[in-house]
PDB file of C-alpha atoms in Angstrom:
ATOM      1  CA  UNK A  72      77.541 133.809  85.585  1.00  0.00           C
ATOM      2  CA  UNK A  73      81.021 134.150  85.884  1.00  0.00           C
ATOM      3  CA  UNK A  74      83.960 133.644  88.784  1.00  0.00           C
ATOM      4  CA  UNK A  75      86.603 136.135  89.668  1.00  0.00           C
ATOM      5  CA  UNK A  76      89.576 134.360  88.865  1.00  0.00           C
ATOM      6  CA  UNK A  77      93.015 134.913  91.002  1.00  0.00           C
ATOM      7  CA  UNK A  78      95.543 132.472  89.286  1.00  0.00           C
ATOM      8  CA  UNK A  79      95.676 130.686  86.222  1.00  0.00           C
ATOM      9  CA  UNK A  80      94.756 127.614  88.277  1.00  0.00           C
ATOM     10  CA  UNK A  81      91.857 128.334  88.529  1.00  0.00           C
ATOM     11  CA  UNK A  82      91.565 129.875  85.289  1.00  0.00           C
ATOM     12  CA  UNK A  83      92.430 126.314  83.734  1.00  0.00           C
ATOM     13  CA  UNK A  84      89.954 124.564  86.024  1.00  0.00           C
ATOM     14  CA  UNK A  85      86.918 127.034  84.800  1.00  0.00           C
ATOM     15  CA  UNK A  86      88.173 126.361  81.087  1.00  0.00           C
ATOM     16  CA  UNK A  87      88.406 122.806  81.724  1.00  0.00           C
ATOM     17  CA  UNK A  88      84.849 122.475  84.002  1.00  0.00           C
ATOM     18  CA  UNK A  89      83.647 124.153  80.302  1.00  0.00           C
ATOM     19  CA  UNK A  90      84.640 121.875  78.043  1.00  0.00           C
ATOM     20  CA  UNK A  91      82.793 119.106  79.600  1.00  0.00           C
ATOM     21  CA  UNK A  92      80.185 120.618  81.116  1.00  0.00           C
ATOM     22  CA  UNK A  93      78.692 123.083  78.930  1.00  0.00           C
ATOM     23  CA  UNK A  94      77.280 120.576  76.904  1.00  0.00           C
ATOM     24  CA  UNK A  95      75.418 119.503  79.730  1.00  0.00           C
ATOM     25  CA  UNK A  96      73.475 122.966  80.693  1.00  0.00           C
ATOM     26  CA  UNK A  97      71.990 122.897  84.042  1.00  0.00           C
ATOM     27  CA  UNK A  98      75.305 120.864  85.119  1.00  0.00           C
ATOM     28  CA  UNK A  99      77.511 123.849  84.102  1.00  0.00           C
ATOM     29  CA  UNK A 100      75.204 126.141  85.485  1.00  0.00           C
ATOM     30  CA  UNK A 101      75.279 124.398  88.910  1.00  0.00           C
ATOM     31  CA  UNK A 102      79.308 123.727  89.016  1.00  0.00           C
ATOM     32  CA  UNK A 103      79.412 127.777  87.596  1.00  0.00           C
ATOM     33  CA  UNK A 104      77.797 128.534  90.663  1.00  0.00           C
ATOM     34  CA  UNK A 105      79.201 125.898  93.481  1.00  0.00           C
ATOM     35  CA  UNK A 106      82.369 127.776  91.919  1.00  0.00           C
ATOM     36  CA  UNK A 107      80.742 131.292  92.881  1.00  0.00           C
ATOM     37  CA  UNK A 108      79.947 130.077  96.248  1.00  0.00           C
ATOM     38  CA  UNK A 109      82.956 128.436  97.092  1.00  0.00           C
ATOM     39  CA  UNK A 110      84.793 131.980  96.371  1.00  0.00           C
ATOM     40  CA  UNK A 111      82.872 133.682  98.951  1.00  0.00           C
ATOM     41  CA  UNK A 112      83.330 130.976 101.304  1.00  0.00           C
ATOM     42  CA  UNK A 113      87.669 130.628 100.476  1.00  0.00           C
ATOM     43  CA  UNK A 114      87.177 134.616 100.830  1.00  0.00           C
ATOM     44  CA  UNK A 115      85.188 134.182 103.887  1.00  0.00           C
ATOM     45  CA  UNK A 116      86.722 131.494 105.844  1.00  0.00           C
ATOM     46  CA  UNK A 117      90.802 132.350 104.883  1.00  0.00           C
ATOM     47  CA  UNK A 118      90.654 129.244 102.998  1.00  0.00           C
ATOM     48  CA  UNK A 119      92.726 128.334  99.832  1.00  0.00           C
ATOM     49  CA  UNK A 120      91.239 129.891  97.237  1.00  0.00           C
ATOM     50  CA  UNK A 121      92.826 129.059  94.458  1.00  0.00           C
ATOM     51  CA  UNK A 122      92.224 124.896  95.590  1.00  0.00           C
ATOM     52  CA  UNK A 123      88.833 125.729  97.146  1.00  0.00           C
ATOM     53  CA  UNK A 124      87.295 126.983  93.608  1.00  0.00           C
ATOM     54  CA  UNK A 125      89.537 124.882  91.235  1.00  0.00           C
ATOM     55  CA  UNK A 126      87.938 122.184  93.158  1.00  0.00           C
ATOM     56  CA  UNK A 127      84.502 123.272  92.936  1.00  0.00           C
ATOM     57  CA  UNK A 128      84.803 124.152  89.279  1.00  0.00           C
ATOM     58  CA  UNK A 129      85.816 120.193  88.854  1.00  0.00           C
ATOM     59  CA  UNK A 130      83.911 118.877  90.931  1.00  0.00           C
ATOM     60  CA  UNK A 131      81.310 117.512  88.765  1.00  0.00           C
ATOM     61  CA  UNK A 132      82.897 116.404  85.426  1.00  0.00           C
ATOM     62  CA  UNK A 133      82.866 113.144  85.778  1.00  0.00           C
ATOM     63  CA  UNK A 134      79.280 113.702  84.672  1.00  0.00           C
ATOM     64  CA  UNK A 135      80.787 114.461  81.060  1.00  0.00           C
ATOM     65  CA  UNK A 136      80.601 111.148  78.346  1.00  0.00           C
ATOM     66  CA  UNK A 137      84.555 111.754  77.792  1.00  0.00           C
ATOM     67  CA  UNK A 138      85.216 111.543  81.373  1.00  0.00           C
ATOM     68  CA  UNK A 139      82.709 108.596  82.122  1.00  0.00           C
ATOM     69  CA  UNK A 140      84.117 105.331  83.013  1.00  0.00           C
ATOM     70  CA  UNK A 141      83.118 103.734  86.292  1.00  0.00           C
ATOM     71  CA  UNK A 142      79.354 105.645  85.935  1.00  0.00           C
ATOM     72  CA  UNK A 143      80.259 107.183  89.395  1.00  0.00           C
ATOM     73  CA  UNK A 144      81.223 110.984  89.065  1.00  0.00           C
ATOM     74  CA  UNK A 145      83.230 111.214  91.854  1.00  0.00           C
ATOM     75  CA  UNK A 146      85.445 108.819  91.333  1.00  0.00           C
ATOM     76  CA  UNK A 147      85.550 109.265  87.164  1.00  0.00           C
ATOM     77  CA  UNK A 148      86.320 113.235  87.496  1.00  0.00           C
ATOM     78  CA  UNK A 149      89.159 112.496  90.436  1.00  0.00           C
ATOM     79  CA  UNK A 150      90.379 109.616  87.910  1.00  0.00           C
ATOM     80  CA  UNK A 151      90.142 112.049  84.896  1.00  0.00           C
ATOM     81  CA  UNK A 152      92.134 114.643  86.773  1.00  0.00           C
ATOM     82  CA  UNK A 153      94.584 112.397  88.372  1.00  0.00           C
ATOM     83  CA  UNK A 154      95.572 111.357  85.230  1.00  0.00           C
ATOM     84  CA  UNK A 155      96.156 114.759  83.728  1.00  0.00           C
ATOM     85  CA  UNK A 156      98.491 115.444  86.614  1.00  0.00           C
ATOM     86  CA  UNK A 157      96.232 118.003  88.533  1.00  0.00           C
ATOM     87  CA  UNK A 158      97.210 118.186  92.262  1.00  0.00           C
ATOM     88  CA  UNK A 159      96.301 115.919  94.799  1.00  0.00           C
ATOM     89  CA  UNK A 160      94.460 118.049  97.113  1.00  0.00           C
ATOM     90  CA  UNK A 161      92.532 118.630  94.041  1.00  0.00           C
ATOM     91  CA  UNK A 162      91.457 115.376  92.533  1.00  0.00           C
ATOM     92  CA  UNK A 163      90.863 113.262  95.933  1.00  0.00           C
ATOM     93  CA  UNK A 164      88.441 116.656  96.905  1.00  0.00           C
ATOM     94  CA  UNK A 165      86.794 115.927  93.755  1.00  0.00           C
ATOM     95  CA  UNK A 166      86.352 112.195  94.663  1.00  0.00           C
ATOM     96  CA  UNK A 167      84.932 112.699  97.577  1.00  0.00           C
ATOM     97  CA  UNK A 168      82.741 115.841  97.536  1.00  0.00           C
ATOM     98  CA  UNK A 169      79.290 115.853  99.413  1.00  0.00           C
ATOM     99  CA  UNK A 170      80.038 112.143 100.753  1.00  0.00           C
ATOM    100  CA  UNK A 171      80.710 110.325  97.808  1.00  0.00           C
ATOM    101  CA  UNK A 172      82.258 107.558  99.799  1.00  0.00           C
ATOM    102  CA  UNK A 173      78.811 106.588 101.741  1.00  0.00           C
ATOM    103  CA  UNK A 174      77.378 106.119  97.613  1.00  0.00           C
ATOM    104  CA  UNK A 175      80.607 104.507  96.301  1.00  0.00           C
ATOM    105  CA  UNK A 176      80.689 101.285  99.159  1.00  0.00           C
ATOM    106  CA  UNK A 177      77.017 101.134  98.169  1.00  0.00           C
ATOM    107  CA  UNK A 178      77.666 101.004  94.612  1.00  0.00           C
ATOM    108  CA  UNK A 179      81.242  98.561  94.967  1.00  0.00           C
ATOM    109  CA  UNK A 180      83.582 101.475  94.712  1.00  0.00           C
ATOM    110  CA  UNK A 181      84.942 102.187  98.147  1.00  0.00           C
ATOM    111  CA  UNK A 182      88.454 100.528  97.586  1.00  0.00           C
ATOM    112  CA  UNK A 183      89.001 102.143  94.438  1.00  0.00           C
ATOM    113  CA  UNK A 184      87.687 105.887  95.747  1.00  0.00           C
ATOM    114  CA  UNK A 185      89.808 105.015  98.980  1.00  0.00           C
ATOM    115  CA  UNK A 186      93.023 105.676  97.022  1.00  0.00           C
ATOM    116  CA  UNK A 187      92.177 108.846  96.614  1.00  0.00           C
ATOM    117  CA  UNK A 188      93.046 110.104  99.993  1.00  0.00           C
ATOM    118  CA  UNK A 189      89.850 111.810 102.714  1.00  0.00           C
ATOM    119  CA  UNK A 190      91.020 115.075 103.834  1.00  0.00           C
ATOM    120  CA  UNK A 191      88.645 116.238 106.857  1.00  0.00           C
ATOM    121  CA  UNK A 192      88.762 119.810 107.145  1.00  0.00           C
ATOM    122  CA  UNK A 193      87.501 123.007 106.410  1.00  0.00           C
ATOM    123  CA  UNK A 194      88.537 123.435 103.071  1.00  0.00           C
ATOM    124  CA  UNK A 195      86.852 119.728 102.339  1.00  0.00           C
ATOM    125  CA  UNK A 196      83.706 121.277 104.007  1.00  0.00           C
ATOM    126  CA  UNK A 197      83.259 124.583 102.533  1.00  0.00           C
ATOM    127  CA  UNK A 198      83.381 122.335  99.255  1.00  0.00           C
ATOM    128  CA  UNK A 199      80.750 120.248 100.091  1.00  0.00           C
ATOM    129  CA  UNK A 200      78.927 123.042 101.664  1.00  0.00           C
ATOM    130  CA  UNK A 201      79.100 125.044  98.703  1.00  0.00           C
ATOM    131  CA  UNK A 202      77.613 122.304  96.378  1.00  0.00           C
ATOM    132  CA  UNK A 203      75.113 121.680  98.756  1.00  0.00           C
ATOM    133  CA  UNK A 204      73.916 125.311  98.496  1.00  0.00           C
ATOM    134  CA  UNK A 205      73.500 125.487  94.956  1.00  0.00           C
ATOM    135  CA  UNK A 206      70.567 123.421  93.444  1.00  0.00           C
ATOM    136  CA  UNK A 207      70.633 122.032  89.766  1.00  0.00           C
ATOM    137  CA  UNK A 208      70.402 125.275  87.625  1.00  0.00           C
ATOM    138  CA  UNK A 209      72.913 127.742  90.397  1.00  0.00           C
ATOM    139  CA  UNK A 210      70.660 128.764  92.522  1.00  0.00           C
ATOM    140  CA  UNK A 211      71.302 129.230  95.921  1.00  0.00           C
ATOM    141  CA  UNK A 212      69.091 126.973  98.316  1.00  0.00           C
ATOM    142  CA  UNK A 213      69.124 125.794 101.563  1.00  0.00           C
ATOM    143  CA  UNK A 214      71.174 122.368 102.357  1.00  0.00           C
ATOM    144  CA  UNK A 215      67.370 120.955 103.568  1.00  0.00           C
ATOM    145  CA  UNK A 216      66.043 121.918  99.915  1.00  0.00           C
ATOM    146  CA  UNK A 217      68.886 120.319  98.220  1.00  0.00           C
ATOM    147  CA  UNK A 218      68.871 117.475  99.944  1.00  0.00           C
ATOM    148  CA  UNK A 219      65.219 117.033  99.485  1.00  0.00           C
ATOM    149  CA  UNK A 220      65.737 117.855  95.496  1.00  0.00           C
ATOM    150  CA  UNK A 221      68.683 115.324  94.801  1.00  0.00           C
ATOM    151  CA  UNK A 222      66.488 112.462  97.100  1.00  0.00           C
ATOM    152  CA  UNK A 223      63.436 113.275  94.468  1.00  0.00           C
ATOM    153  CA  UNK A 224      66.073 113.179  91.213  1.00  0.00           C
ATOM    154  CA  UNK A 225      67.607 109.908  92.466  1.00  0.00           C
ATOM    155  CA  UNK A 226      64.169 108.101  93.673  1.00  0.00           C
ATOM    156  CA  UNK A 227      63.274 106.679  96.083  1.00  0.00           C
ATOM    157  CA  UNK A 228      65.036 103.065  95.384  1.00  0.00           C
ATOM    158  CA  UNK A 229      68.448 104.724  94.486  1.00  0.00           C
ATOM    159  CA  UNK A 230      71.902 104.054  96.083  1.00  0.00           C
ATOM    160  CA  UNK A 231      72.073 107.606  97.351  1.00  0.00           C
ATOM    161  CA  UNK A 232      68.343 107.022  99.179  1.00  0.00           C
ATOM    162  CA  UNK A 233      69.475 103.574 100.770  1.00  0.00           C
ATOM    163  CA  UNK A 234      72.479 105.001 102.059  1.00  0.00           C
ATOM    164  CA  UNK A 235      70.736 108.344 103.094  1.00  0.00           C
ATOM    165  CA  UNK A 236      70.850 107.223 106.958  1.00  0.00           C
ATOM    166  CA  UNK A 237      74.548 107.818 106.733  1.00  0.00           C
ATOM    167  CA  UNK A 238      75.187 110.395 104.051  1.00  0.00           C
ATOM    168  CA  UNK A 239      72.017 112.672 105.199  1.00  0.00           C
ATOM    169  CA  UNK A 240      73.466 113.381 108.559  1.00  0.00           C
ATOM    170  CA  UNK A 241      76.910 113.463 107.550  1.00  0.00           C
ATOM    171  CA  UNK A 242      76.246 116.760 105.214  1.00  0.00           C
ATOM    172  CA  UNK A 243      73.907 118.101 108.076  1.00  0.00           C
ATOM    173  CA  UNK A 244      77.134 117.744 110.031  1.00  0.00           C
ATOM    174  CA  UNK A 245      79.374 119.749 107.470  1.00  0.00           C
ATOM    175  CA  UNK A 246      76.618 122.507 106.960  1.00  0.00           C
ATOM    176  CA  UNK A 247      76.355 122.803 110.500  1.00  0.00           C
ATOM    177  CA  UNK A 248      80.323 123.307 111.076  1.00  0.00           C
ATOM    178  CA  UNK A 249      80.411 125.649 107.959  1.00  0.00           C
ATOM    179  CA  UNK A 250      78.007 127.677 109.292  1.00  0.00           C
ATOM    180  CA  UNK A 251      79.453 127.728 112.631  1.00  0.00           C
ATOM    181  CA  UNK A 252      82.796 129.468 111.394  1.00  0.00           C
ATOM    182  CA  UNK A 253      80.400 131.872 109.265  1.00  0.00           C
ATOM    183  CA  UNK A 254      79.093 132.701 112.390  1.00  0.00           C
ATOM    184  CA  UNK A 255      75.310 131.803 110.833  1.00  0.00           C
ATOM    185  CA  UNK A 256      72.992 129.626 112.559  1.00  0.00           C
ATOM    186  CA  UNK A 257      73.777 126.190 112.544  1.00  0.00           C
ATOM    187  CA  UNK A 258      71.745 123.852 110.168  1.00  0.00           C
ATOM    188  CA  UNK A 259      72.250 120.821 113.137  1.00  0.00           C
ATOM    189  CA  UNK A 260      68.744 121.347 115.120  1.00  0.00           C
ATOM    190  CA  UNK A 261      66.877 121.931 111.823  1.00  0.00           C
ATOM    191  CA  UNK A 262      66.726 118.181 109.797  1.00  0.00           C
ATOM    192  CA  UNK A 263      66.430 117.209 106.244  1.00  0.00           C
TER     193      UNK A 263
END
């Protein structure tokens, strides 16, 4: 599976993404294709590209053992980067894809995610949105199915279940605004 490149940003983040995640199979896979679907979405919705699927190529390596600090991906991939001097707009996107911050106050990390600054936006959607399309091994699914597939990997006693009343409409929200500007029937309506 592979991502049409348009700068050498991007080029680094795929080379980077990798590195760390190859090892790790399905996670590659799934990043390889967020990346994929946040293309057509930056292409789509006159977004940043070149942030858009940077972002989503990063997005998960704080999975990786040499990246793996706090145990909390988010915030140990935005830490990672941060500290290699990526952008930003890059790293705080990373730290707080798909509603990290709901799982990080659960878990005792919302002060040290909160210095990584929340962008609201599009471009912080269509992230989201994008990793909330692609299930575990880069295949597309619906935000319903993924939701329902990372609630059965986590279990039922798991941070991201308890905090599910806030984080589970929250990404209903950003598929539903996503798919508003795609002009594609809104998720909101339909439930998890």
């Amino acid at each position: 599976m592979s991502v049409q490149t348009r700068s050498s940003f991007v080029t680094a983040a795929r080379e980077i993404a990798h590195d760390l995640l190859a090892p790790l199979g399905d996670r590659w896979r799934h990043s390889a294709g967020v990346a994929a679907r946040a293309g057509e979405l930056a292409d789509a919705l006159e977004l940043d590209y070149d942030t858009l699927v940077a972002t989503a190529w990063l997005h998960d390596i704080g999975y990786a053992k040499p990246v793996l600090v706090s145990g909390f991906h988010p915030l140990d991939g935005a830490d990672h980067l941060a500290g290699r001097g990526w952008p930003l707009a890059v790293a705080a996107r990373v730290a707080h894809h798909s509603g990290a911050r709901f799982v990080a106050v659960a878990r005792g990390l919302g002060e040290r995610l909160a210095a990584y600054p929340y962008e609201e936006g599009l471009l912080s959607d269509a992230l989201t949105y994008a990793d909330q399309t692609v299930g575990p091994t880069g295949d597309r699914v619906s935000p319903a199915a993924r939701h329902e597939e990372m609630l059965r990997r986590h279990g039922p006693g798991s941070l991201n279940a308890r905090v599910d009343h806030l984080r589970g409409p929250y990404l209903l929200e950003v598929a539903d605004r996503v798919e508003r500007c795609l002009g594609l029937k809104p998720a909101l309506g339909g439930h998890f």
